[in-house]
C-alpha cells in the first residue's frame, strides 16, 4: 500500500463495489465500504482546487460530513448491453 501526503494529488477517483455480494466476491470484504469515510480519506490527499470523483449507484450528500467539497458535476453513465445506470459525481475541494 502506498501512503500519500495530505493535499498531494490533483484528482482522486473511486469505483467501489456497489453491493455486499460484489464486495465479498471481488475484495473478500464483508459488507459495503463506508462511502463517507472513503470520501474523507480521498479528500485528505487531494489538493485544494483538485477533484474527488466517485462512480457509484448513488450520489452521496457530503455537505454535513465533508464541508470542503463542492459538487461541480453529476454525470449519468450507462453500459450496454445490460444498461446498468451509474452516477459519476465530481466534487472540487474548495478549502483545507
PDB file of C-alpha atoms in Angstrom:
ATOM      1  CA  UNK A   1       0.000   0.000   0.000  1.00  0.00           C
ATOM      2  CA  UNK A   2       1.275   3.457  -0.906  1.00  0.00           C
ATOM      3  CA  UNK A   3       0.651   6.227   1.594  1.00  0.00           C
ATOM      4  CA  UNK A   4       0.127   9.701   0.162  1.00  0.00           C
ATOM      5  CA  UNK A   5       0.868  13.054   1.737  1.00  0.00           C
ATOM      6  CA  UNK A   6      -2.057  15.273   2.716  1.00  0.00           C
ATOM      7  CA  UNK A   7      -3.086  17.579  -0.150  1.00  0.00           C
ATOM      8  CA  UNK A   8      -0.680  15.943  -2.593  1.00  0.00           C
ATOM      9  CA  UNK A   9      -2.734  14.893  -5.636  1.00  0.00           C
ATOM     10  CA  UNK A  10      -4.889  16.800  -8.125  1.00  0.00           C
ATOM     11  CA  UNK A  11      -7.537  14.105  -8.683  1.00  0.00           C
ATOM     12  CA  UNK A  12      -8.752  11.079  -6.720  1.00  0.00           C
ATOM     13  CA  UNK A  13     -11.124   8.561  -8.303  1.00  0.00           C
ATOM     14  CA  UNK A  14     -13.058   5.666  -6.755  1.00  0.00           C
ATOM     15  CA  UNK A  15     -15.327   2.974  -8.188  1.00  0.00           C
ATOM     16  CA  UNK A  16     -16.214   0.981  -5.058  1.00  0.00           C
ATOM     17  CA  UNK A  17     -18.245  -2.261  -5.024  1.00  0.00           C
ATOM     18  CA  UNK A  18     -21.940  -1.461  -5.403  1.00  0.00           C
ATOM     19  CA  UNK A  19     -23.326  -4.082  -3.035  1.00  0.00           C
ATOM     20  CA  UNK A  20     -22.359  -6.626  -0.356  1.00  0.00           C
ATOM     21  CA  UNK A  21     -22.084  -9.515  -2.812  1.00  0.00           C
ATOM     22  CA  UNK A  22     -19.606  -7.668  -5.037  1.00  0.00           C
ATOM     23  CA  UNK A  23     -17.607  -6.526  -2.010  1.00  0.00           C
ATOM     24  CA  UNK A  24     -17.355 -10.154  -0.888  1.00  0.00           C
ATOM     25  CA  UNK A  25     -16.674 -11.642  -4.339  1.00  0.00           C
ATOM     26  CA  UNK A  26     -14.167  -9.068  -5.594  1.00  0.00           C
ATOM     27  CA  UNK A  27     -12.449  -7.901  -2.398  1.00  0.00           C
ATOM     28  CA  UNK A  28     -13.145 -10.649   0.188  1.00  0.00           C
ATOM     29  CA  UNK A  29     -14.750  -7.971   2.343  1.00  0.00           C
ATOM     30  CA  UNK A  30     -17.868  -8.391   4.458  1.00  0.00           C
ATOM     31  CA  UNK A  31     -20.264  -5.539   3.796  1.00  0.00           C
ATOM     32  CA  UNK A  32     -20.037  -2.438   1.648  1.00  0.00           C
ATOM     33  CA  UNK A  33     -17.465   0.268   2.172  1.00  0.00           C
ATOM     34  CA  UNK A  34     -18.430   3.278   4.231  1.00  0.00           C
ATOM     35  CA  UNK A  35     -18.616   5.786   1.371  1.00  0.00           C
ATOM     36  CA  UNK A  36     -18.351   8.871   3.595  1.00  0.00           C
ATOM     37  CA  UNK A  37     -15.199   7.535   5.307  1.00  0.00           C
ATOM     38  CA  UNK A  38     -13.708   6.724   1.908  1.00  0.00           C
ATOM     39  CA  UNK A  39     -14.519  10.204   0.557  1.00  0.00           C
ATOM     40  CA  UNK A  40     -12.980  11.811   3.663  1.00  0.00           C
ATOM     41  CA  UNK A  41      -9.716   9.933   3.021  1.00  0.00           C
ATOM     42  CA  UNK A  42      -9.798  10.853  -0.666  1.00  0.00           C
ATOM     43  CA  UNK A  43     -10.376  14.495   0.281  1.00  0.00           C
ATOM     44  CA  UNK A  44      -7.374  14.462   2.656  1.00  0.00           C
ATOM     45  CA  UNK A  45      -4.913  13.571  -0.106  1.00  0.00           C
ATOM     46  CA  UNK A  46      -6.492  15.865  -2.722  1.00  0.00           C
ATOM     47  CA  UNK A  47      -5.018  19.350  -3.017  1.00  0.00           C
ATOM     48  CA  UNK A  48      -7.207  22.441  -2.661  1.00  0.00           C
ATOM     49  CA  UNK A  49      -8.682  23.124  -6.104  1.00  0.00           C
ATOM     50  CA  UNK A  50      -8.382  19.440  -7.015  1.00  0.00           C
ATOM     51  CA  UNK A  51     -11.176  16.977  -7.729  1.00  0.00           C
ATOM     52  CA  UNK A  52     -12.701  13.990  -5.928  1.00  0.00           C
ATOM     53  CA  UNK A  53     -14.596  11.654  -8.282  1.00  0.00           C
ATOM     54  CA  UNK A  54     -16.917   8.780  -7.373  1.00  0.00           C
ATOM     55  CA  UNK A  55     -18.630   6.272  -9.654  1.00  0.00           C
ATOM     56  CA  UNK A  56     -21.489   4.625  -7.746  1.00  0.00           C
ATOM     57  CA  UNK A  57     -25.200   3.879  -7.861  1.00  0.00           C
ATOM     58  CA  UNK A  58     -25.946   6.989  -5.793  1.00  0.00           C
ATOM     59  CA  UNK A  59     -24.541  10.469  -5.308  1.00  0.00           C
ATOM     60  CA  UNK A  60     -23.965  10.920  -1.573  1.00  0.00           C
ATOM     61  CA  UNK A  61     -24.843  14.186   0.136  1.00  0.00           C
ATOM     62  CA  UNK A  62     -21.447  15.040   1.612  1.00  0.00           C
ATOM     63  CA  UNK A  63     -22.192  18.594   2.803  1.00  0.00           C
ATOM     64  CA  UNK A  64     -22.647  17.903   6.518  1.00  0.00           C
ATOM     65  CA  UNK A  65     -19.783  15.389   6.592  1.00  0.00           C
ATOM     66  CA  UNK A  66     -17.203  16.978   4.278  1.00  0.00           C
ATOM     67  CA  UNK A  67     -17.946  20.718   4.040  1.00  0.00           C
ATOM     68  CA  UNK A  68     -14.816  21.498   1.990  1.00  0.00           C
ATOM     69  CA  UNK A  69     -16.173  19.611  -1.051  1.00  0.00           C
ATOM     70  CA  UNK A  70     -18.460  21.327  -3.550  1.00  0.00           C
ATOM     71  CA  UNK A  71     -20.272  19.219  -6.151  1.00  0.00           C
ATOM     72  CA  UNK A  72     -19.497  20.519  -9.623  1.00  0.00           C
ATOM     73  CA  UNK A  73     -20.851  17.715 -11.856  1.00  0.00           C
ATOM     74  CA  UNK A  74     -23.251  14.787 -11.782  1.00  0.00           C
ATOM     75  CA  UNK A  75     -22.983  12.577 -14.864  1.00  0.00           C
ATOM     76  CA  UNK A  76     -25.232   9.615 -15.692  1.00  0.00           C
ATOM     77  CA  UNK A  77     -23.336   6.600 -17.050  1.00  0.00           C
ATOM     78  CA  UNK A  78     -24.893   3.542 -18.722  1.00  0.00           C
ATOM     79  CA  UNK A  79     -23.338   0.395 -20.111  1.00  0.00           C
ATOM     80  CA  UNK A  80     -24.645  -1.683 -22.974  1.00  0.00           C
ATOM     81  CA  UNK A  81     -25.994  -4.374 -23.234  1.00  0.00           C
ATOM     82  CA  UNK A  82     -27.207  -4.613 -19.616  1.00  0.00           C
ATOM     83  CA  UNK A  83     -27.908  -0.891 -19.293  1.00  0.00           C
ATOM     84  CA  UNK A  84     -26.938  -0.621 -15.653  1.00  0.00           C
ATOM     85  CA  UNK A  85     -27.020   3.016 -14.598  1.00  0.00           C
ATOM     86  CA  UNK A  86     -24.300   4.610 -12.508  1.00  0.00           C
ATOM     87  CA  UNK A  87     -23.647   8.169 -11.371  1.00  0.00           C
ATOM     88  CA  UNK A  88     -20.280   9.821 -11.723  1.00  0.00           C
ATOM     89  CA  UNK A  89     -20.157  12.551  -9.083  1.00  0.00           C
ATOM     90  CA  UNK A  90     -17.390  15.165  -9.265  1.00  0.00           C
ATOM     91  CA  UNK A  91     -16.562  17.419  -6.326  1.00  0.00           C
ATOM     92  CA  UNK A  92     -13.973  20.194  -6.119  1.00  0.00           C
ATOM     93  CA  UNK A  93     -12.027  20.612  -2.896  1.00  0.00           C
ATOM     94  CA  UNK A  94     -12.531  24.281  -2.028  1.00  0.00           C
ATOM     95  CA  UNK A  95     -10.551  24.527   1.216  1.00  0.00           C
ATOM     96  CA  UNK A  96      -8.238  22.592   3.536  1.00  0.00           C
TER      97      UNK A  96
END
